[in-house]
Short mmCIF file of C-alpha atoms and ligand atoms in Angstrom, two decimals:
data_model
loop_
_atom_site.label_atom_id
_atom_site.label_comp_id
_atom_site.label_asym_id
_atom_site.label_seq_id
_atom_site.Cartn_x
_atom_site.Cartn_y
_atom_site.Cartn_z
CA MET A 24 -12.48 30.53 -19.53
CA ARG A 25 -14.82 27.61 -19.11
CA ILE A 26 -14.13 24.14 -20.51
CA THR A 27 -16.76 21.43 -20.96
CA PHE A 28 -15.64 17.87 -21.69
CA LEU A 29 -17.96 16.35 -24.26
CA GLY A 30 -16.17 13.22 -25.42
CA ALA A 31 -13.20 10.87 -24.98
CA CYS A 32 -14.03 10.77 -21.26
CA LYS A 33 -12.80 7.50 -19.73
CA THR A 34 -12.63 6.09 -23.25
CA VAL A 35 -10.24 6.62 -26.17
CA THR A 36 -12.54 7.91 -28.88
CA GLY A 37 -14.93 10.82 -29.47
CA SER A 38 -12.58 13.70 -28.57
CA MET A 39 -14.48 16.99 -28.24
CA HIS A 40 -14.01 19.80 -25.74
CA LEU A 41 -15.92 23.07 -25.62
CA VAL A 42 -14.06 26.21 -24.58
CA GLU A 43 -16.03 29.36 -23.77
CA ALA A 44 -13.85 32.43 -23.44
CA GLY A 45 -14.32 36.14 -24.11
CA GLY A 46 -17.79 35.58 -25.52
CA ARG A 47 -16.49 33.08 -28.10
CA LYS A 48 -17.36 29.41 -28.28
CA VAL A 49 -14.57 27.19 -29.51
CA LEU A 50 -14.57 23.43 -29.96
CA VAL A 51 -11.29 21.61 -29.71
CA ASP A 52 -11.81 18.54 -31.94
CA ALA A 53 -15.05 17.09 -33.25
CA GLY A 54 -14.31 13.41 -32.92
CA MET A 55 -16.32 10.35 -33.65
CA PHE A 56 -16.85 7.54 -31.18
CA GLN A 57 -15.51 4.23 -32.45
CA GLY A 58 -15.89 0.68 -31.19
CA GLU A 59 -18.22 0.04 -28.24
CA ASN A 60 -19.53 3.63 -27.99
CA GLU A 61 -20.46 4.09 -31.64
CA GLU A 62 -24.13 4.75 -30.94
CA LEU A 63 -23.15 7.97 -29.18
CA ASN A 64 -22.39 9.46 -32.61
CA TRP A 65 -26.13 9.65 -33.28
CA GLN A 66 -27.22 11.10 -29.95
CA GLU A 67 -28.48 14.65 -29.68
CA LEU A 68 -25.64 17.15 -29.35
CA PRO A 69 -25.40 18.88 -25.95
CA PHE A 70 -24.98 22.29 -27.67
CA ASP A 71 -26.26 24.13 -30.72
CA PRO A 72 -23.63 23.74 -33.48
CA GLY A 73 -24.85 27.07 -34.92
CA SER A 74 -23.60 28.81 -31.76
CA ILE A 75 -20.00 27.60 -32.18
CA ASP A 76 -17.61 30.20 -33.63
CA ILE A 77 -14.53 28.11 -34.27
CA ILE A 78 -13.57 24.45 -34.41
CA ILE A 79 -9.90 23.62 -33.91
CA LEU A 80 -8.85 20.18 -35.16
CA THR A 81 -5.71 18.73 -33.58
CA HIS A 82 -5.20 16.08 -36.28
CA ALA A 83 -7.00 14.14 -38.97
CA HIS A 84 -7.86 10.88 -37.18
CA LEU A 85 -11.60 10.22 -37.19
CA ASP A 86 -11.83 10.09 -33.41
CA HIS A 87 -10.83 13.78 -33.56
CA ILE A 88 -12.57 15.00 -36.74
CA GLY A 89 -15.26 12.43 -37.61
CA LEU A 90 -18.26 14.49 -36.48
CA LEU A 91 -17.29 17.73 -38.23
CA PRO A 92 -19.68 17.26 -41.19
CA ARG A 93 -22.47 16.39 -38.76
CA LEU A 94 -21.91 19.70 -36.94
CA VAL A 95 -22.06 21.49 -40.30
CA LYS A 96 -25.24 19.59 -41.19
CA GLU A 97 -26.74 20.83 -37.91
CA GLY A 98 -25.84 24.47 -38.38
CA PHE A 99 -22.13 25.11 -37.75
CA ARG A 100 -21.01 27.96 -40.05
CA GLY A 101 -17.87 29.19 -38.27
CA GLU A 102 -14.24 28.59 -39.19
CA VAL A 103 -12.28 25.36 -38.95
CA ILE A 104 -8.68 25.91 -37.89
CA THR A 105 -6.05 23.21 -38.29
CA HIS A 106 -2.48 22.68 -39.47
CA ARG A 107 -2.17 23.08 -43.24
CA ALA A 108 -1.26 19.41 -43.80
CA ASN A 109 -4.54 18.36 -42.19
CA ILE A 110 -6.89 19.92 -44.68
CA GLU A 111 -6.41 17.35 -47.43
CA LEU A 112 -5.96 14.56 -44.88
CA ALA A 113 -9.29 15.51 -43.28
CA ARG A 114 -10.99 15.43 -46.67
CA ILE A 115 -9.86 11.90 -47.56
CA MET A 116 -10.53 10.58 -44.04
CA LEU A 117 -14.06 12.00 -44.00
CA GLU A 118 -14.80 10.77 -47.54
CA ASP A 119 -13.75 7.33 -46.40
CA SER A 120 -15.85 7.65 -43.25
CA ILE A 121 -18.94 8.17 -45.43
CA GLU A 122 -18.12 5.01 -47.41
CA VAL A 123 -17.57 2.98 -44.23
CA GLN A 124 -20.83 4.30 -42.76
CA LYS A 125 -22.73 3.29 -45.89
CA GLU A 126 -21.33 -0.22 -45.60
CA ASP A 127 -21.93 -0.53 -41.84
CA ILE A 128 -25.37 1.00 -41.70
CA LEU A 129 -26.93 -1.82 -43.71
CA THR A 130 -25.76 -4.44 -41.22
CA GLU A 131 -26.55 -2.24 -38.25
CA ASN A 132 -30.09 -1.53 -39.43
CA ARG A 133 -30.80 -5.22 -40.00
CA ARG A 134 -29.70 -5.81 -36.41
CA ARG A 135 -31.81 -2.91 -35.13
CA ALA A 136 -34.87 -4.13 -37.05
CA ARG A 137 -34.58 -7.53 -35.33
CA ARG A 138 -34.51 -5.74 -31.96
CA GLY A 139 -37.46 -3.54 -32.90
CA LEU A 140 -35.34 -0.38 -32.88
CA PRO A 141 -35.74 2.48 -35.40
CA GLU A 142 -33.36 2.63 -38.38
CA LEU A 143 -30.27 4.84 -38.23
CA GLY A 144 -29.49 7.24 -41.07
CA LEU A 145 -26.01 8.25 -42.22
CA LEU A 146 -24.43 10.78 -39.86
CA TYR A 147 -23.74 12.98 -42.88
CA ASP A 148 -23.32 12.75 -46.61
CA GLU A 149 -21.08 14.07 -49.39
CA GLU A 150 -22.91 17.40 -49.50
CA ASP A 151 -22.35 18.01 -45.76
CA LEU A 152 -18.68 17.19 -46.27
CA ARG A 153 -18.43 19.57 -49.22
CA LYS A 154 -19.83 22.37 -47.05
CA ALA A 155 -17.50 21.44 -44.19
CA MET A 156 -14.46 21.64 -46.48
CA GLY A 157 -15.49 25.20 -47.38
CA LEU A 158 -15.01 26.21 -43.74
CA PHE A 159 -11.26 25.49 -43.74
CA ARG A 160 -10.32 29.04 -44.68
CA ARG A 161 -6.58 29.01 -44.00
CA GLY A 162 -3.72 26.59 -43.61
CA VAL A 163 -1.93 27.14 -40.33
CA ASN A 164 1.76 26.50 -39.59
CA TYR A 165 3.23 25.34 -36.31
CA GLY A 166 4.15 28.23 -34.03
CA GLU A 167 1.87 30.76 -35.72
CA GLU A 168 -0.23 32.84 -33.31
CA ILE A 169 -3.89 33.05 -34.26
CA GLU A 170 -6.45 35.49 -32.86
CA LEU A 171 -9.74 33.83 -32.04
CA GLY A 172 -11.39 37.11 -31.02
CA GLY A 173 -12.46 38.22 -27.56
CA GLY A 174 -8.83 38.39 -26.41
CA THR A 175 -8.07 34.71 -26.92
CA THR A 176 -5.23 33.42 -29.06
CA ILE A 177 -4.04 29.96 -29.97
CA ILE A 178 -0.79 28.47 -31.20
CA LEU A 179 -0.55 25.00 -32.74
CA HIS A 180 2.61 23.10 -31.81
CA ASP A 181 3.90 19.87 -33.34
CA ALA A 182 2.44 16.92 -31.40
CA GLY A 183 4.61 14.37 -33.24
CA HIS A 184 1.67 11.95 -33.51
CA ILE A 185 0.87 11.92 -37.23
CA LEU A 186 1.57 14.24 -40.15
CA GLY A 187 0.13 17.68 -39.33
CA SER A 188 -0.80 16.74 -35.75
CA ALA A 189 -0.79 19.52 -33.17
CA PHE A 190 -1.33 20.25 -29.54
CA VAL A 191 -3.19 23.46 -28.91
CA GLU A 192 -1.87 26.22 -26.68
CA LEU A 193 -4.77 28.51 -25.80
CA ASN A 194 -3.89 31.85 -24.22
CA ARG A 195 -6.20 34.36 -22.62
CA GLY A 196 -4.66 37.16 -20.57
CA GLU A 197 -2.37 35.52 -18.04
CA ARG A 198 -4.10 32.18 -18.39
CA ARG A 199 -2.90 29.31 -20.53
CA ALA A 200 -4.56 25.98 -21.24
CA ILE A 201 -3.00 23.25 -23.35
CA PHE A 202 -4.96 20.56 -25.16
CA SER A 203 -2.64 17.70 -26.00
CA GLY A 204 -4.60 16.20 -28.88
CA ASP A 205 -2.68 12.94 -29.30
CA ILE A 206 0.97 13.02 -28.28
CA GLY A 207 3.40 11.12 -30.46
CA ASN A 208 5.85 8.38 -29.62
CA LEU A 209 9.51 9.41 -29.43
CA GLY A 210 11.75 8.28 -32.28
CA LYS A 211 8.93 7.75 -34.76
CA PRO A 212 10.07 8.02 -38.36
CA ILE A 213 9.14 10.72 -40.89
CA ILE A 214 7.78 13.36 -38.52
CA ARG A 215 9.44 15.23 -35.66
CA ASP A 216 9.17 14.31 -31.97
CA PRO A 217 6.54 16.23 -29.98
CA ALA A 218 7.43 19.86 -29.22
CA THR A 219 7.96 20.82 -25.57
CA PRO A 220 4.92 22.59 -24.11
CA ARG A 221 5.26 25.94 -22.35
CA LYS A 222 4.23 26.40 -18.72
CA ALA A 223 0.46 26.13 -18.43
CA ASP A 224 -2.30 26.51 -15.84
CA LEU A 225 -4.16 23.53 -17.21
CA VAL A 226 -3.21 20.59 -19.41
CA VAL A 227 -5.99 18.50 -20.93
CA MET A 228 -4.09 15.38 -21.81
CA GLU A 229 -4.58 12.13 -23.68
CA SER A 230 -3.82 8.96 -21.72
CA THR A 231 -4.16 6.15 -24.29
CA TYR A 232 -1.01 4.33 -23.14
CA GLY A 233 -0.93 5.77 -19.61
CA ASN A 234 -0.21 2.30 -18.22
CA ARG A 235 2.16 0.97 -20.90
CA LEU A 236 5.81 1.25 -21.78
CA HIS A 237 6.64 0.75 -25.45
CA ALA A 238 9.64 -1.15 -26.73
CA SER A 239 11.97 1.15 -28.65
CA VAL A 240 11.24 1.74 -32.31
CA ARG A 241 14.57 0.07 -33.25
CA ASP A 242 13.79 -3.10 -31.28
CA THR A 243 10.29 -3.16 -32.72
CA VAL A 244 11.56 -2.96 -36.31
CA GLU A 245 13.86 -5.93 -35.56
CA GLN A 246 10.95 -7.88 -34.06
CA PHE A 247 8.88 -7.08 -37.15
CA ARG A 248 11.71 -8.28 -39.43
CA LYS A 249 11.93 -11.55 -37.50
CA ILE A 250 8.19 -12.15 -37.74
CA ILE A 251 8.31 -11.55 -41.50
CA ALA A 252 11.34 -13.85 -41.96
CA GLU A 253 9.87 -16.69 -39.87
CA THR A 254 6.44 -16.46 -41.47
CA PHE A 255 7.87 -16.44 -45.00
CA GLU A 256 10.15 -19.34 -44.04
CA ARG A 257 7.20 -21.55 -43.06
CA GLY A 258 5.32 -20.59 -46.22
CA GLY A 259 2.88 -18.15 -44.65
CA ASN A 260 1.75 -14.60 -45.31
CA VAL A 261 1.97 -11.64 -42.95
CA ILE A 262 -1.18 -9.56 -42.56
CA VAL A 263 -0.80 -6.08 -41.11
CA PRO A 264 -4.01 -4.24 -40.24
CA SER A 265 -2.96 -0.64 -40.40
CA PHE A 266 -4.36 2.81 -39.95
CA ALA A 267 -4.32 4.38 -43.40
CA LEU A 268 -2.89 7.57 -42.04
CA GLU A 269 0.65 7.59 -40.64
CA ARG A 270 0.98 3.93 -39.60
CA SER A 271 0.91 2.71 -43.19
CA GLN A 272 3.52 5.29 -44.20
CA ASP A 273 5.64 4.44 -41.14
CA ILE A 274 5.59 0.76 -42.06
CA LEU A 275 6.55 1.48 -45.67
CA TYR A 276 9.37 3.63 -44.33
CA TYR A 277 10.66 0.78 -42.09
CA LEU A 278 10.37 -1.81 -44.87
CA ARG A 279 12.27 0.48 -47.26
CA GLU A 280 14.99 0.90 -44.63
CA LEU A 281 15.23 -2.86 -44.12
CA TYR A 282 15.44 -3.30 -47.88
CA GLU A 283 18.25 -0.75 -48.19
CA GLU A 284 20.17 -2.41 -45.35
CA GLY A 285 19.79 -5.75 -47.14
CA ASN A 286 17.71 -7.11 -44.25
CA LEU A 287 14.28 -7.39 -45.81
CA PRO A 288 13.25 -11.03 -46.31
CA GLU A 289 12.58 -11.82 -49.94
CA GLY A 290 8.91 -11.76 -50.80
CA ARG A 291 6.08 -9.70 -52.17
CA PHE A 292 4.79 -6.62 -50.39
CA PHE A 293 1.42 -4.93 -50.86
CA LEU A 294 -0.24 -1.80 -49.58
CA ASP A 295 -3.89 -2.69 -50.11
CA SER A 296 -5.73 0.50 -49.23
CA PRO A 297 -6.72 3.26 -51.65
CA LEU A 298 -7.04 5.56 -48.62
CA ALA A 299 -3.51 4.81 -47.41
CA ILE A 300 -2.21 5.33 -50.96
CA GLU A 301 -3.91 8.74 -51.08
CA ALA A 302 -2.55 9.59 -47.63
CA THR A 303 0.95 8.61 -48.82
CA GLU A 304 0.63 11.17 -51.64
CA ILE A 305 -0.26 13.84 -49.06
CA PHE A 306 2.81 12.84 -47.03
CA ARG A 307 4.94 13.38 -50.13
CA ALA A 308 3.45 16.88 -50.48
CA HIS A 309 4.39 18.03 -46.96
CA PRO A 310 8.15 17.77 -46.45
CA GLU A 311 7.91 20.78 -44.11
CA CYS A 312 6.56 18.33 -41.51
CA TYR A 313 9.45 15.87 -41.85
CA ASP A 314 12.11 15.24 -39.22
CA GLN A 315 15.80 15.69 -40.04
CA GLU A 316 16.35 12.17 -41.34
CA ALA A 317 13.32 12.13 -43.62
CA ARG A 318 14.14 15.61 -44.83
CA ALA A 319 17.70 14.63 -45.73
CA LEU A 320 16.39 11.65 -47.75
CA PHE A 321 13.81 13.88 -49.39
CA LEU A 322 16.49 16.41 -50.38
CA GLU A 323 18.56 13.58 -51.88
CA GLY A 324 15.55 12.89 -54.09
CA LYS A 325 14.80 9.52 -52.45
CA ASP A 326 11.31 8.05 -52.36
CA LEU A 327 10.66 7.51 -48.65
CA PHE A 328 7.74 5.16 -49.14
CA SER A 329 8.80 2.79 -51.88
CA PHE A 330 11.21 -0.10 -52.56
CA PRO A 331 11.48 -2.87 -55.17
CA GLY A 332 8.92 -5.60 -54.50
CA LEU A 333 6.26 -3.21 -53.17
CA ARG A 334 2.96 -2.80 -54.99
CA PHE A 335 0.14 -0.36 -54.30
CA ILE A 336 -3.24 -2.07 -54.69
CA ARG A 337 -6.08 0.19 -55.75
CA THR A 338 -8.91 -1.81 -57.32
CA VAL A 339 -11.15 -4.39 -55.65
CA GLU A 340 -10.19 -6.96 -58.34
CA GLU A 341 -6.49 -6.56 -57.60
CA SER A 342 -7.26 -6.81 -53.89
CA LYS A 343 -9.20 -10.05 -54.39
CA SER A 344 -6.37 -11.49 -56.47
CA LEU A 345 -4.17 -11.33 -53.35
CA ASN A 346 -6.32 -14.10 -51.83
CA SER A 347 -4.66 -16.66 -54.05
CA ILE A 348 -1.11 -15.91 -52.90
CA ARG A 349 0.17 -18.80 -50.79
CA GLY A 350 3.15 -17.65 -48.79
CA ARG A 351 5.93 -15.06 -48.81
CA ALA A 352 3.62 -12.07 -49.05
CA LEU A 353 3.09 -9.20 -46.66
CA ILE A 354 -0.20 -7.34 -46.98
CA ILE A 355 -0.76 -4.01 -45.27
CA ALA A 356 -4.47 -3.20 -45.34
CA SER A 357 -6.74 -0.77 -43.54
CA GLY A 358 -8.53 -0.33 -41.18
CA GLY A 359 -6.26 -0.55 -38.27
CA MET A 360 -8.79 -1.91 -35.78
CA CYS A 361 -10.32 -4.32 -38.34
CA VAL A 362 -13.69 -2.58 -38.13
CA GLY A 363 -14.12 -1.92 -41.83
CA GLY A 364 -12.09 -1.82 -45.00
CA ARG A 365 -10.28 -4.50 -46.96
CA ILE A 366 -8.52 -5.91 -43.91
CA LYS A 367 -11.62 -7.91 -43.01
CA HIS A 368 -11.40 -9.88 -46.26
CA HIS A 369 -7.72 -10.60 -45.69
CA LEU A 370 -8.42 -11.73 -42.13
CA LYS A 371 -11.13 -14.07 -43.35
CA HIS A 372 -8.71 -15.62 -45.84
CA HIS A 373 -5.74 -15.82 -43.49
CA ILE A 374 -6.42 -16.06 -39.77
CA TRP A 375 -7.67 -19.67 -39.85
CA ASN A 376 -4.27 -20.89 -41.05
CA GLU A 377 -1.48 -21.30 -38.46
CA LYS A 378 1.21 -20.64 -41.09
CA ASN A 379 0.19 -17.00 -41.33
CA SER A 380 0.93 -14.12 -38.99
CA LEU A 381 -1.24 -11.22 -38.01
CA VAL A 382 0.66 -8.19 -36.79
CA PHE A 383 -1.18 -5.45 -34.93
CA THR A 384 0.67 -2.17 -35.02
CA GLY A 385 -1.63 0.08 -33.04
CA TYR A 386 -4.27 0.55 -30.40
CA GLN A 387 -7.32 -1.72 -30.59
CA ALA A 388 -10.36 -0.01 -29.06
CA LYS A 389 -12.82 -2.00 -26.97
CA GLY A 390 -15.58 -3.61 -28.99
CA THR A 391 -13.62 -3.80 -32.26
CA LEU A 392 -12.83 -7.01 -34.17
CA GLY A 393 -9.13 -6.19 -33.74
CA ARG A 394 -9.50 -6.03 -29.94
CA LYS A 395 -11.31 -9.40 -29.86
CA ILE A 396 -8.50 -11.08 -31.80
CA ALA A 397 -5.79 -9.28 -29.81
CA ASP A 398 -7.49 -10.39 -26.56
CA GLY A 399 -7.19 -14.01 -27.66
CA ALA A 400 -10.58 -14.92 -29.16
CA GLU A 401 -10.42 -18.45 -30.62
CA GLU A 402 -13.12 -17.75 -33.14
CA VAL A 403 -14.51 -14.51 -34.58
CA GLU A 404 -17.33 -13.52 -36.89
CA ILE A 405 -16.29 -11.89 -40.15
CA TYR A 406 -18.94 -11.09 -42.74
CA TRP A 407 -21.51 -13.40 -41.14
CA GLU A 408 -19.13 -16.33 -41.00
CA ARG A 409 -17.41 -17.90 -37.99
CA VAL A 410 -13.67 -18.03 -38.57
CA ALA A 411 -11.18 -19.84 -36.32
CA VAL A 412 -8.20 -17.80 -35.14
CA ARG A 413 -5.13 -20.01 -35.69
CA ALA A 414 -2.63 -17.59 -37.21
CA GLN A 415 0.12 -16.26 -34.98
CA ILE A 416 -0.97 -13.00 -33.42
CA HIS A 417 1.60 -10.33 -32.67
CA MET A 418 1.17 -6.94 -31.05
CA LEU A 419 3.88 -4.41 -31.87
CA GLU A 420 3.09 -1.49 -29.59
CA GLY A 421 6.51 0.01 -30.30
CA PHE A 422 5.10 1.13 -33.66
CA SER A 423 2.46 3.10 -31.83
CA ALA A 424 1.89 6.71 -32.85
CA HIS A 425 1.12 7.43 -29.19
CA ALA A 426 3.55 8.28 -26.43
CA ASP A 427 3.82 5.66 -23.69
CA GLN A 428 3.62 6.31 -19.95
CA THR A 429 7.12 7.80 -19.79
CA GLY A 430 6.57 9.92 -22.89
CA LEU A 431 3.28 11.30 -21.56
CA THR A 432 4.68 11.95 -18.08
CA GLU A 433 7.76 13.78 -19.37
CA TRP A 434 5.78 15.83 -21.87
CA CYS A 435 3.25 16.83 -19.24
CA ALA A 436 5.86 17.60 -16.57
CA ALA A 437 7.54 20.03 -18.99
CA ALA A 438 4.39 22.18 -18.87
CA GLU A 439 4.65 22.42 -15.05
CA PRO A 440 0.86 22.38 -15.05
CA GLY A 441 -1.29 23.77 -12.26
CA ALA A 442 -3.77 20.99 -12.99
CA VAL A 443 -4.13 18.10 -15.40
CA VAL A 444 -7.36 16.64 -16.71
CA LEU A 445 -6.99 13.26 -18.40
CA VAL A 446 -9.03 12.37 -21.47
CA HIS A 447 -8.67 9.88 -24.35
CA GLY A 448 -7.88 6.79 -22.29
CA GLU A 449 -9.50 3.85 -20.55
CA PRO A 450 -9.85 4.08 -16.74
CA ASP A 451 -6.97 1.65 -15.93
CA ALA A 452 -4.55 3.68 -18.04
CA GLN A 453 -5.76 6.94 -16.53
CA GLU A 454 -5.45 5.76 -12.93
CA GLU A 455 -1.89 4.59 -13.43
CA LEU A 456 -0.87 7.72 -15.30
CA ALA A 457 -2.40 9.91 -12.57
CA GLN A 458 -0.26 8.02 -10.03
CA ARG A 459 2.91 8.56 -12.07
CA LEU A 460 2.11 12.25 -12.37
CA ALA A 461 1.37 12.49 -8.63
CA GLU A 462 4.89 11.12 -7.99
CA ARG A 463 6.13 14.14 -9.94
CA GLY A 464 4.00 16.47 -7.79
CA ILE A 465 1.38 16.97 -10.52
CA SER A 466 -2.26 16.56 -9.66
CA ALA A 467 -4.26 14.82 -12.39
CA ARG A 468 -7.70 13.28 -12.64
CA ALA A 469 -9.93 11.89 -15.36
CA ALA A 470 -12.65 14.03 -16.95
CA GLU A 471 -16.29 12.96 -16.66
CA ARG A 472 -18.48 13.41 -19.69
CA GLY A 473 -20.37 16.71 -19.45
CA GLU A 474 -18.14 17.99 -16.65
CA GLN A 475 -17.27 21.71 -16.67
CA ILE A 476 -14.27 23.47 -15.21
CA GLU A 477 -13.29 27.13 -14.96
CA ILE A 478 -9.75 28.39 -15.13
ZN1 ZN B 512 -4.85 10.18 -33.19
#
């Protein structure tokens, strides 16, 4: 089989790999570039989407699925294969992506006009998405073997990253390649830890946190509790930019736990994201993906994602009304990297005031507003206004949905791989991870965009 790396090469977004085997063309992921590489989403595709037979989606984050409707718009008519929980998640994520694009494109085109560049159109619209959703013909379970034709089979295994996330085991004759998708952090709530991969000739592996070690989930929850208590004590609010999918549900799960233990500081709690609220409903509908603890609570009839004092905010009016709350409120809003969504309004109203806290709970890609703030910017531009950054900034990587260096190394070593190609990471992270793997006798290197390998 031949593999061509088309995205997420020496960067964390835009995952897309082409596998050609037995006369079939299969794409693993159809991800969007986010942050500094966004313009790449509009560039001409290096293949004819009409020639692709199957697209396998590892999970429903946009950097893995965001270009699917564009591929459909440009002729893809094959089948989309993904874990059953991902189908509805993909729909809501892609619907939201269209809304975010509509919002962003106006600003972007004004900027392009000033530079004398041609206008950009939307990558795809509702009709392209409707057609794309028609290509999800079956819901797949973990461990199920699926024939792709031409003597190639795949099995999706639990990647423990977000609900429905999978790594892909691709088998052809004696040969086996594994595509990690995104590998989850150990001890995450709700979903199971990543499954152990079988022995493989090649592992194509993410490397997001290849140079980081996360604090334990337990310690991170305690740190989070302290930040909330201290901020409420000094009369401030806590703002939590959060990915709508998984991170928001994880945080609700932790807050509910703190509440039940009697450790949640008294205050008001808001989930201000219609997308995260929808995603939460999908989480409730898929208990087959839960880990033991979540499953036990579910069987007791407990609501995993709710506690007294929590409100779900749906309308824009309700969201705006949160601006007048002075102190003792925690607002979870999307998006997680502060690129779009309601979080930008909350930042504008909160980050200039040193009483407030801003708590990042996930990876901030280069070029995003979140990354600028996390990197210590003293002033940022939000909706055409300069805003001083005076709030306390916290980074809780222990809440990450991604495995850290140890997690990645152990997971990869279990596959006893003949070779490892690193994707989905920045060069520093990849170099350090390659060194760690070399110490375990595993040879790994980073993929170049457009590079092809045969196994
Ligand atoms: Zn992901």
